[in-house]
Coordinates of C-alpha atoms in Angstrom, one line a residue:
Chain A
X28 CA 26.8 -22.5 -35.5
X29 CA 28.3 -21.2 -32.0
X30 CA 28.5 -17.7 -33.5
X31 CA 24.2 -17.9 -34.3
X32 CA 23.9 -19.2 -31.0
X33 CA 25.9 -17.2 -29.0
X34 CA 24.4 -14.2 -31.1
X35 CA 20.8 -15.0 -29.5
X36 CA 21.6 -15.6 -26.0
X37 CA 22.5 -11.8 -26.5
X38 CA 26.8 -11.6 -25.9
X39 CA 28.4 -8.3 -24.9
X40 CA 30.8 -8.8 -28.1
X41 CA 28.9 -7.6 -31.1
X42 CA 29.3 -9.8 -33.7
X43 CA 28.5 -6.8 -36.5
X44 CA 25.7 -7.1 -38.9
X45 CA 27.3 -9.2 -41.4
X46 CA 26.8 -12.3 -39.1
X47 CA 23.6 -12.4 -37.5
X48 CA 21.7 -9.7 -39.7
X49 CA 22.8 -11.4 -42.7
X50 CA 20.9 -14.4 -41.6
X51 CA 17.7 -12.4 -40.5
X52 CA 18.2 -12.7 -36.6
X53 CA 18.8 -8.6 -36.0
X54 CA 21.6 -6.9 -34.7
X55 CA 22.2 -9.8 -31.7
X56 CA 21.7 -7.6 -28.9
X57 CA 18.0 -8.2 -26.8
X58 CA 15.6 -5.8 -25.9
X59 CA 13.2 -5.6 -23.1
X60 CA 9.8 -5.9 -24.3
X61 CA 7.6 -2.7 -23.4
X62 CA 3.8 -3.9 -23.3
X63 CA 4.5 -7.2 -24.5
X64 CA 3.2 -10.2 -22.2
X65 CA 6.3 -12.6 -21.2
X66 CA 5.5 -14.9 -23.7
X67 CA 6.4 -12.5 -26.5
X68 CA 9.9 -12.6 -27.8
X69 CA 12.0 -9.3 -28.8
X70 CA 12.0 -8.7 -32.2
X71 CA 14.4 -6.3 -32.7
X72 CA 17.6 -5.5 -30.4
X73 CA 19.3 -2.2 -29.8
X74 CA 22.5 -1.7 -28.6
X75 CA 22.1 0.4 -25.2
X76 CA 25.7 -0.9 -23.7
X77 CA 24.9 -4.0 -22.5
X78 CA 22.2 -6.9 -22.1
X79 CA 19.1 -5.4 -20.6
X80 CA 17.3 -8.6 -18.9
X81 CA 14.1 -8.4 -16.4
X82 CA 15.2 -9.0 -13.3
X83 CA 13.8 -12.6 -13.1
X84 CA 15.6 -13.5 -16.2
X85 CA 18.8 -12.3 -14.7
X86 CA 18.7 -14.7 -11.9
X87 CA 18.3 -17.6 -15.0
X88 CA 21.6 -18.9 -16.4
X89 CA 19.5 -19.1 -19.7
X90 CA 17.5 -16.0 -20.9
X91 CA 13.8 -16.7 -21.5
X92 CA 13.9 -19.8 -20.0
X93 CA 10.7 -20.7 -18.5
X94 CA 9.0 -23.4 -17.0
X95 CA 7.6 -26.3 -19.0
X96 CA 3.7 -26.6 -19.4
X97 CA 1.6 -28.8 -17.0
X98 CA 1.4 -32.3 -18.5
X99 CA -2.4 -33.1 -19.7
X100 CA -3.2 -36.4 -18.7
X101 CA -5.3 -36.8 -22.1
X102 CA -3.6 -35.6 -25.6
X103 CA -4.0 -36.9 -28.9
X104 CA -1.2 -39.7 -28.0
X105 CA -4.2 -41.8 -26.7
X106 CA -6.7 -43.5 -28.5
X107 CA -9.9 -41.4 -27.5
X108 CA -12.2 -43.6 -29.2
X109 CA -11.4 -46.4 -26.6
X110 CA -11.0 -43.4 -23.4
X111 CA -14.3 -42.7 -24.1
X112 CA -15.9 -45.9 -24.6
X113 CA -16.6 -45.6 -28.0
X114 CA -15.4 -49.1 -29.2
X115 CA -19.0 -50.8 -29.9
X116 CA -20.5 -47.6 -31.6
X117 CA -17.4 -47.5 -34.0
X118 CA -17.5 -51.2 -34.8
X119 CA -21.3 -50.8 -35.1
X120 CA -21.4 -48.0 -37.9
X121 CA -17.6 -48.4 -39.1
X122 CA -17.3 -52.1 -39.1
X123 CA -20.3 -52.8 -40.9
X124 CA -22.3 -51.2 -43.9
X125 CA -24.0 -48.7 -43.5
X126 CA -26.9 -48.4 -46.2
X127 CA -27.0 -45.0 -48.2
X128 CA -30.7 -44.1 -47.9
X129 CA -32.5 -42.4 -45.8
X130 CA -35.5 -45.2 -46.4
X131 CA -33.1 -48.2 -44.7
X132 CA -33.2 -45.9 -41.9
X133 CA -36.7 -45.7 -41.9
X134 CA -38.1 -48.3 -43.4
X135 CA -41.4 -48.4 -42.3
X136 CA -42.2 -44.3 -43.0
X137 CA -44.7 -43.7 -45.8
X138 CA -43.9 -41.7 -48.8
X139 CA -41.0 -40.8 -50.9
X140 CA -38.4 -39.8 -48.4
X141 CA -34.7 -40.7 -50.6
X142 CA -36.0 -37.9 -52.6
X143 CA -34.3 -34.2 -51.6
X144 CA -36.1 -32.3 -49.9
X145 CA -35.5 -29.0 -51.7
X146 CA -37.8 -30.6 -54.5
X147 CA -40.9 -30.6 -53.1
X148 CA -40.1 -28.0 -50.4
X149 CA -40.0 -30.1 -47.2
X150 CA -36.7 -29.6 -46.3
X151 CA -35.6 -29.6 -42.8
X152 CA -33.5 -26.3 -43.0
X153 CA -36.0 -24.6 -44.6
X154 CA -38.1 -25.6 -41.8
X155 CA -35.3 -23.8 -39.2
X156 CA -34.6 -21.3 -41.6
X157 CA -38.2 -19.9 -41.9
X158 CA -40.2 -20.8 -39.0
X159 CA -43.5 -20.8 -39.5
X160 CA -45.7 -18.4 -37.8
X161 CA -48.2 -19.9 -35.5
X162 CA -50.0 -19.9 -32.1
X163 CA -48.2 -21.5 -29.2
X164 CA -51.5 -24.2 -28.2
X165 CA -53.1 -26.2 -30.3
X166 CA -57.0 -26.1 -30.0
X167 CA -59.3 -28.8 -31.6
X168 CA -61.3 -28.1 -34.2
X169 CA -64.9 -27.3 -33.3
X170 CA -68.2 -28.1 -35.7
X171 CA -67.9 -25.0 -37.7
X172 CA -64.4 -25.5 -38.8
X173 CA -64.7 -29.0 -39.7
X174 CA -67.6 -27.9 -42.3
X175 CA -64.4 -26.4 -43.6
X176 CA -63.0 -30.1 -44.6
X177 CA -66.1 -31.6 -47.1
X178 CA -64.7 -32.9 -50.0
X179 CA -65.8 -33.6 -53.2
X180 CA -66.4 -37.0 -53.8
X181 CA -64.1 -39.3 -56.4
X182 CA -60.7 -40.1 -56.8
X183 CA -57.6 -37.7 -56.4
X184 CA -56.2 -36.1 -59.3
X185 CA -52.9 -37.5 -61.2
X186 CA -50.7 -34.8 -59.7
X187 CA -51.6 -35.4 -56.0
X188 CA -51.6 -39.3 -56.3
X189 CA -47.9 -39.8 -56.3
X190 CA -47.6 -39.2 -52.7
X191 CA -49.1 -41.7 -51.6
X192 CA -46.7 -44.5 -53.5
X193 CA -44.0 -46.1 -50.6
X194 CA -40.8 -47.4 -51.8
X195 CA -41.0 -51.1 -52.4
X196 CA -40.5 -53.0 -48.7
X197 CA -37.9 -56.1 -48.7
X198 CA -39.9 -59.3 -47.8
X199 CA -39.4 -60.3 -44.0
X200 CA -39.1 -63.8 -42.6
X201 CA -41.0 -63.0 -39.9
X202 CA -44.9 -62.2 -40.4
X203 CA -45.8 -58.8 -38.5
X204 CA -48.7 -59.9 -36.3
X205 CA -50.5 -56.2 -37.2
X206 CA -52.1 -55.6 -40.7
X207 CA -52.3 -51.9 -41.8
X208 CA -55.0 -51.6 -44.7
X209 CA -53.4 -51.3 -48.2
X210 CA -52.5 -48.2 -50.2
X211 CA -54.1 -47.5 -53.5
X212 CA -51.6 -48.4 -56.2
X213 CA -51.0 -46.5 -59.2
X214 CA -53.9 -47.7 -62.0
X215 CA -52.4 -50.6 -64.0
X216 CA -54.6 -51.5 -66.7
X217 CA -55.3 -55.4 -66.4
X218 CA -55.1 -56.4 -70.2
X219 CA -51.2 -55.0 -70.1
X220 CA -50.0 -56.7 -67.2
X221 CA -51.6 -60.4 -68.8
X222 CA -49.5 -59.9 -71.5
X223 CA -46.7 -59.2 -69.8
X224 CA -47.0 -62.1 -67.4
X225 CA -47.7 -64.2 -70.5
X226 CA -45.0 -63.1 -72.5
X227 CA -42.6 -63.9 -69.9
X228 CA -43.7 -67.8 -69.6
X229 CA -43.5 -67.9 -73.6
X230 CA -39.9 -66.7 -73.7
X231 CA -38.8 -69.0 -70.3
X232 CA -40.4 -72.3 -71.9
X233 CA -38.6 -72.8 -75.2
X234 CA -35.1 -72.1 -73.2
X235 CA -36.0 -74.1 -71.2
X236 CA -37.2 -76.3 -72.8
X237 CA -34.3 -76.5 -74.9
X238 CA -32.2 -76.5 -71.2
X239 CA -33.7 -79.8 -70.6
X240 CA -33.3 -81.8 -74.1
X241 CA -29.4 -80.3 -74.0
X242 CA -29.4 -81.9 -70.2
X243 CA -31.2 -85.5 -71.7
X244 CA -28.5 -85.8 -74.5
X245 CA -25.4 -85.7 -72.3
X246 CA -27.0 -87.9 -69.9
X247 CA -27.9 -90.6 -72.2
X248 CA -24.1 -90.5 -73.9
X249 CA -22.3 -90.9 -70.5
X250 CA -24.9 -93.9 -69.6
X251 CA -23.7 -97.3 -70.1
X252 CA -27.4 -99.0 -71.8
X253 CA -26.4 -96.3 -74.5
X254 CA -26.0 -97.9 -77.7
X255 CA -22.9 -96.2 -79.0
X256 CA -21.1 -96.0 -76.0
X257 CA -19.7 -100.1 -76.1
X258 CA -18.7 -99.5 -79.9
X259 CA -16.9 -96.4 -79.9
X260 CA -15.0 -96.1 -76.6
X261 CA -12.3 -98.2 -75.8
X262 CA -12.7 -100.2 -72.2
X263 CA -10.5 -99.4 -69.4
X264 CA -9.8 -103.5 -69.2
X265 CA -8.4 -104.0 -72.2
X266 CA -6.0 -101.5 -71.7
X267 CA -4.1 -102.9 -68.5
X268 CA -4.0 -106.0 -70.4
Chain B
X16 CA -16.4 -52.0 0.5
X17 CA -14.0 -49.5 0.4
X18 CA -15.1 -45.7 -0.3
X19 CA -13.5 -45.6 -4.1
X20 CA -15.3 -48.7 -4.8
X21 CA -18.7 -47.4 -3.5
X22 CA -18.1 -44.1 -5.5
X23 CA -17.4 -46.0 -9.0
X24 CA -20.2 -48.9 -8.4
X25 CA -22.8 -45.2 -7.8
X26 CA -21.1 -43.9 -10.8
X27 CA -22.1 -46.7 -13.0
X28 CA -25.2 -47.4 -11.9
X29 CA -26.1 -43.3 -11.8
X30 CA -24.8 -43.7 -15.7
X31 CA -27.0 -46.8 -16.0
X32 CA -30.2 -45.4 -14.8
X33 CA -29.9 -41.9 -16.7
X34 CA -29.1 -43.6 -20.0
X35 CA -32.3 -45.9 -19.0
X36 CA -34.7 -42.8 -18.3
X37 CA -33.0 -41.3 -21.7
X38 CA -34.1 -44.1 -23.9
X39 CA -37.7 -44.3 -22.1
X40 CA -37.9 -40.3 -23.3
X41 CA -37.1 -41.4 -26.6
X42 CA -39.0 -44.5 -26.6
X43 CA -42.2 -42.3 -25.5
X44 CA -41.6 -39.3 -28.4
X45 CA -40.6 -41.9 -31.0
X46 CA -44.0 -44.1 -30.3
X47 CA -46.2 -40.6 -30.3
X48 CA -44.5 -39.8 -33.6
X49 CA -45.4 -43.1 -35.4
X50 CA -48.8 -42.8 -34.5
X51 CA -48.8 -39.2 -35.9
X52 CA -47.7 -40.5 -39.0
X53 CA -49.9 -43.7 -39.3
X54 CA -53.2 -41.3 -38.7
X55 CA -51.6 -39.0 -41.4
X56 CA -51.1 -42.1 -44.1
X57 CA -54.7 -43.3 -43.5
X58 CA -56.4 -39.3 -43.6
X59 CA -54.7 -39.4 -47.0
X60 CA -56.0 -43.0 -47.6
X61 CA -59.3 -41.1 -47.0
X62 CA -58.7 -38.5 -49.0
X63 CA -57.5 -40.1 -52.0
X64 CA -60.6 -41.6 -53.0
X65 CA -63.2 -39.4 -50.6
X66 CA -66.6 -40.6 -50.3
X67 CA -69.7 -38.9 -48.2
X68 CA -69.5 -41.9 -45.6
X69 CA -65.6 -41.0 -45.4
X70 CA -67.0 -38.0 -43.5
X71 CA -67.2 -38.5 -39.7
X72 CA -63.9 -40.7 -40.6
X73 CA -62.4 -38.0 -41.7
X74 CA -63.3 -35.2 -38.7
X75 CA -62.1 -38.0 -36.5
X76 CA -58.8 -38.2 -38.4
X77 CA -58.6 -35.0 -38.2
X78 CA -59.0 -34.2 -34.3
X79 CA -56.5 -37.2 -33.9
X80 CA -53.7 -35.1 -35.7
X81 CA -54.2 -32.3 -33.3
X82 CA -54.5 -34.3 -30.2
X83 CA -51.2 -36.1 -32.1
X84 CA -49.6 -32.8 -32.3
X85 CA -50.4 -32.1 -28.4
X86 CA -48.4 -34.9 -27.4
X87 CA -45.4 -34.5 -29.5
X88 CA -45.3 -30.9 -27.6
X89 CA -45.5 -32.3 -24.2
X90 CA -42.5 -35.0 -25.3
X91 CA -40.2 -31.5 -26.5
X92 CA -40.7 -30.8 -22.6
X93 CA -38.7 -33.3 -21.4
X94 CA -36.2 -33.2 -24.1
X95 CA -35.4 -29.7 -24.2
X96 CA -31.7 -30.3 -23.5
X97 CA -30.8 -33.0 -26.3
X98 CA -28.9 -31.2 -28.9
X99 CA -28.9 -32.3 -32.7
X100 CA -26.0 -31.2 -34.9
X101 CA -27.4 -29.6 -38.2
X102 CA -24.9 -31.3 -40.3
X103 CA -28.0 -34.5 -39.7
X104 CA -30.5 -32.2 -41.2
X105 CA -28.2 -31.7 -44.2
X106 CA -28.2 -35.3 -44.4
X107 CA -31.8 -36.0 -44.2
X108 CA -32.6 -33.3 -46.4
X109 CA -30.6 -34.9 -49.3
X110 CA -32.4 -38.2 -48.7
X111 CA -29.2 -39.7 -47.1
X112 CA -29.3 -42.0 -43.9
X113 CA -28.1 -39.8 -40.9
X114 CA -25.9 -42.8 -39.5
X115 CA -23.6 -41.9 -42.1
X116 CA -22.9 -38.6 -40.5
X117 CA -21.9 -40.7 -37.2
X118 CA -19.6 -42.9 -39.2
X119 CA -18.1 -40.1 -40.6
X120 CA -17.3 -38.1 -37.5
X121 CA -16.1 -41.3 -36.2
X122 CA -14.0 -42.0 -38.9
X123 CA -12.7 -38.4 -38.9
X124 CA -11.9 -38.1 -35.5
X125 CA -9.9 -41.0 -35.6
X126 CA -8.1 -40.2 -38.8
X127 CA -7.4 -36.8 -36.6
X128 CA -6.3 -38.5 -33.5
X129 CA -4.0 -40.6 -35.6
X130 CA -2.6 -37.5 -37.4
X131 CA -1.9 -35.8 -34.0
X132 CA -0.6 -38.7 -32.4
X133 CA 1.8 -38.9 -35.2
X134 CA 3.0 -35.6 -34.5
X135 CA 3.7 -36.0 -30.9
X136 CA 5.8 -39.0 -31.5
X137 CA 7.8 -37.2 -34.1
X138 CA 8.3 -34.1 -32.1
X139 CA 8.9 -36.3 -28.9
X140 CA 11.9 -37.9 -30.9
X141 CA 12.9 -34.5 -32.4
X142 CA 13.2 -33.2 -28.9
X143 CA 15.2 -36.2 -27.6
X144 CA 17.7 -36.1 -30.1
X145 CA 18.8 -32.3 -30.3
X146 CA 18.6 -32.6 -26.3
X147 CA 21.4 -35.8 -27.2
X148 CA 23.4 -33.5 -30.3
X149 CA 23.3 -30.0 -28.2
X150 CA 24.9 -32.2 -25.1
X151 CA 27.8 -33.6 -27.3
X152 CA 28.3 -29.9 -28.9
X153 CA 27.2 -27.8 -25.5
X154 CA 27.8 -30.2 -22.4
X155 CA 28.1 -27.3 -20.0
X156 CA 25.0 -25.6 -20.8
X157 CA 22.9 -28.8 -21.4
X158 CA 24.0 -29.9 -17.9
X159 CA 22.7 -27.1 -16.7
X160 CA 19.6 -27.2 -18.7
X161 CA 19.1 -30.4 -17.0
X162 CA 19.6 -29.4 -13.5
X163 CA 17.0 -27.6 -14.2
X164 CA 14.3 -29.1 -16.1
X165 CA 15.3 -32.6 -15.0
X166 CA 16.4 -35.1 -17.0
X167 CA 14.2 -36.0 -20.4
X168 CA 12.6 -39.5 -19.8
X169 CA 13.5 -41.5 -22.7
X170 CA 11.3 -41.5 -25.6

């Protein structure tokens, strides 16, 4: 271990290249760097006689030794999150839930917006990707060019009516004072939507139905004006006797 | 009140009144945009069943998207400096809720500042004790080592 070290810190007496070489560190004998910033450290060593050092390393009693970095007041030793005053935003979106879709984020924005945006080609990096060419002001549209917009009259077609669905809105406690007029919903056909409704009550009332005479029978056992209750179980009196 | 004192209570309130004038910005871009949007729902309201009285409707629907878009441009004005990361627009492009992208860069840099932490605390203790093993084998040199570089406080 002295030998390595003392092999380093570059000792007139050679220790031969069985000792240091065979261990990787070189012949033991520094070099002054030519070029090289003081940072750099020699990495090979040629015998020229004797320790060449730069004359500021001479006046050191240890060779390369050089003064320590200034101290940063803020490393990774401190908590950053509470240096920067982060605390309530990390409890807000770490401590809690944070829903998945983009739609509890938005809830009241029309449309189908969990959907990617790659499918119907309103992505967001498309958008940066290839900007749309266009003028820089935007002008109203004059008499002429709103001839442009008269429609045909009647309902849209199947493929174009899907945009116009929202995702289904959790009920609120509180009643927004503002009404917005309704969407058109999807065509249901009225005959399928009866049946549905009815066959939903027909399967709920023989359950529970049967709920309720399962619920009479236990209640009439464990009553005391029951007929077969006095006969059959044995009175708590009679035992202590 | 002392001149520190006077320099943090402007500090604060400076902090105070730009984060106020910041959120008014937003307030003003976010309300413009909502209104965009609600005159786009009810033009395709219009559209989706179209009838010839829907007409004047629909040119007034029409000139209210435009005037809509002239007032988004005049909010980008006064917002030209707020920078969004594009990782969001990843986010929102996959349908996912953007504050997820917060959490996570939270939770990342914490994770991060842990892992760091955790080095300088093991190379703090490394460092103390081959200072404490070279003294017992070298107490010359690391005497002199000290003299120069002071003595270690204790980790």
């Amino acid at each position: 271990m002295t030998e390595i070290f003392s092999s380093l810190y570059g000792q007139p007496d050679s220790q031969g290249p069985s000792g240091p070489s065979a261990l990787g560190f070189g012949s033991g004998k520094p070099q002054v760097p030519q070029n090289m910033g003081p940072m750099c450290f020699p990495h090979q060593m040629v015998d020229e006689g004797g320790p060449i050092r730069k004359p500021s390393a001479m006046n050191e009693p240890f060779y390369l030794l050089r003064e320590l970095p200034m101290e940063n007041e803020l490393t990774g030793h401190t908590n950053l999150i509470t240096h920067y005053n982060l605390e309530h935003a990390y409890n807000k979106f770490c401590g809690k839930k944070v829903k998945e879709k983009l739609s509890n984020f938005l809830p009241e924005l029309p449309g189908m917006i969990d959907s990617p945006g790659i499918q119907d080609n309103s992505s967001l990096r498309s958008l940066i990707e290839k900007t749309p060419v266009c003028n820089n002001s935007f002008s109203p549209l004059t008499g002429v060019m709103l001839t442009g917009f008269r429609l045909h009259t009647g309902p849209l077609p199947e493929q174009y009516r899907l945009m116009h669905i929202q995702p289904p809105k959790k009920k609120n406690k509180h009643k927004h004072k503002h009404h917005r007029p309704q969407d058109p919903l999807p065509p249901e056909t009225p005959s399928d939507s009866d049946h549905k409704k009815k066959k939903k009550k027909k399967d709920d009332d023989p359950d529970r139905k049967k709920k309720k005479k399962d619920k009479k029978k236990k209640k009439n056992r464990h009553s005391p004006d029951h007929p077969g209750m006095t006969g059959a179980q044995p009175s708590s009196s009679s035992s202590l006797r | 009140m002392t001149l520190q004192q006077f320099e943090t209570l402007y500090s604060t309130t400076k902090d105070s009144v730009t984060k106020h004038v910041m959120a008014e910005k937003f307030d003003n871009l976010e309300e413009h945009l909502e209104k965009f949007v609600e005159n786009i729902r009810q033009l395709g309201i219009i559209v989706s069943d179209f009838q010839p009285s829907s007409q004047t409707g629909l040119n007034q629907k029409l000139n209210f998207m435009i005037t809509g878009l002239q007032d988004i441009e005049k909010c980008r004005q006064q917002l030209h400096d707020i920078n969004v990361p594009l990782e969001v627009f990843e986010y929102i492009d996959q349908g996912r809720n953007p504050q997820l992208y917060t959490k996570e860069c939270l939770e990342r840099a914490l994770a991060k500042n842990e892992q760091v932490k955790g080095k300088i605390d093991t190379l703090t203790k490394f460092k103390s004790l081959l200072i404490s093993e070279l003294g017992k084998v070298f107490p010359e040199e690391m005497a002199k080592y000290k003299a120069i570089h002071g003595d270690d406080p204790p980790s």
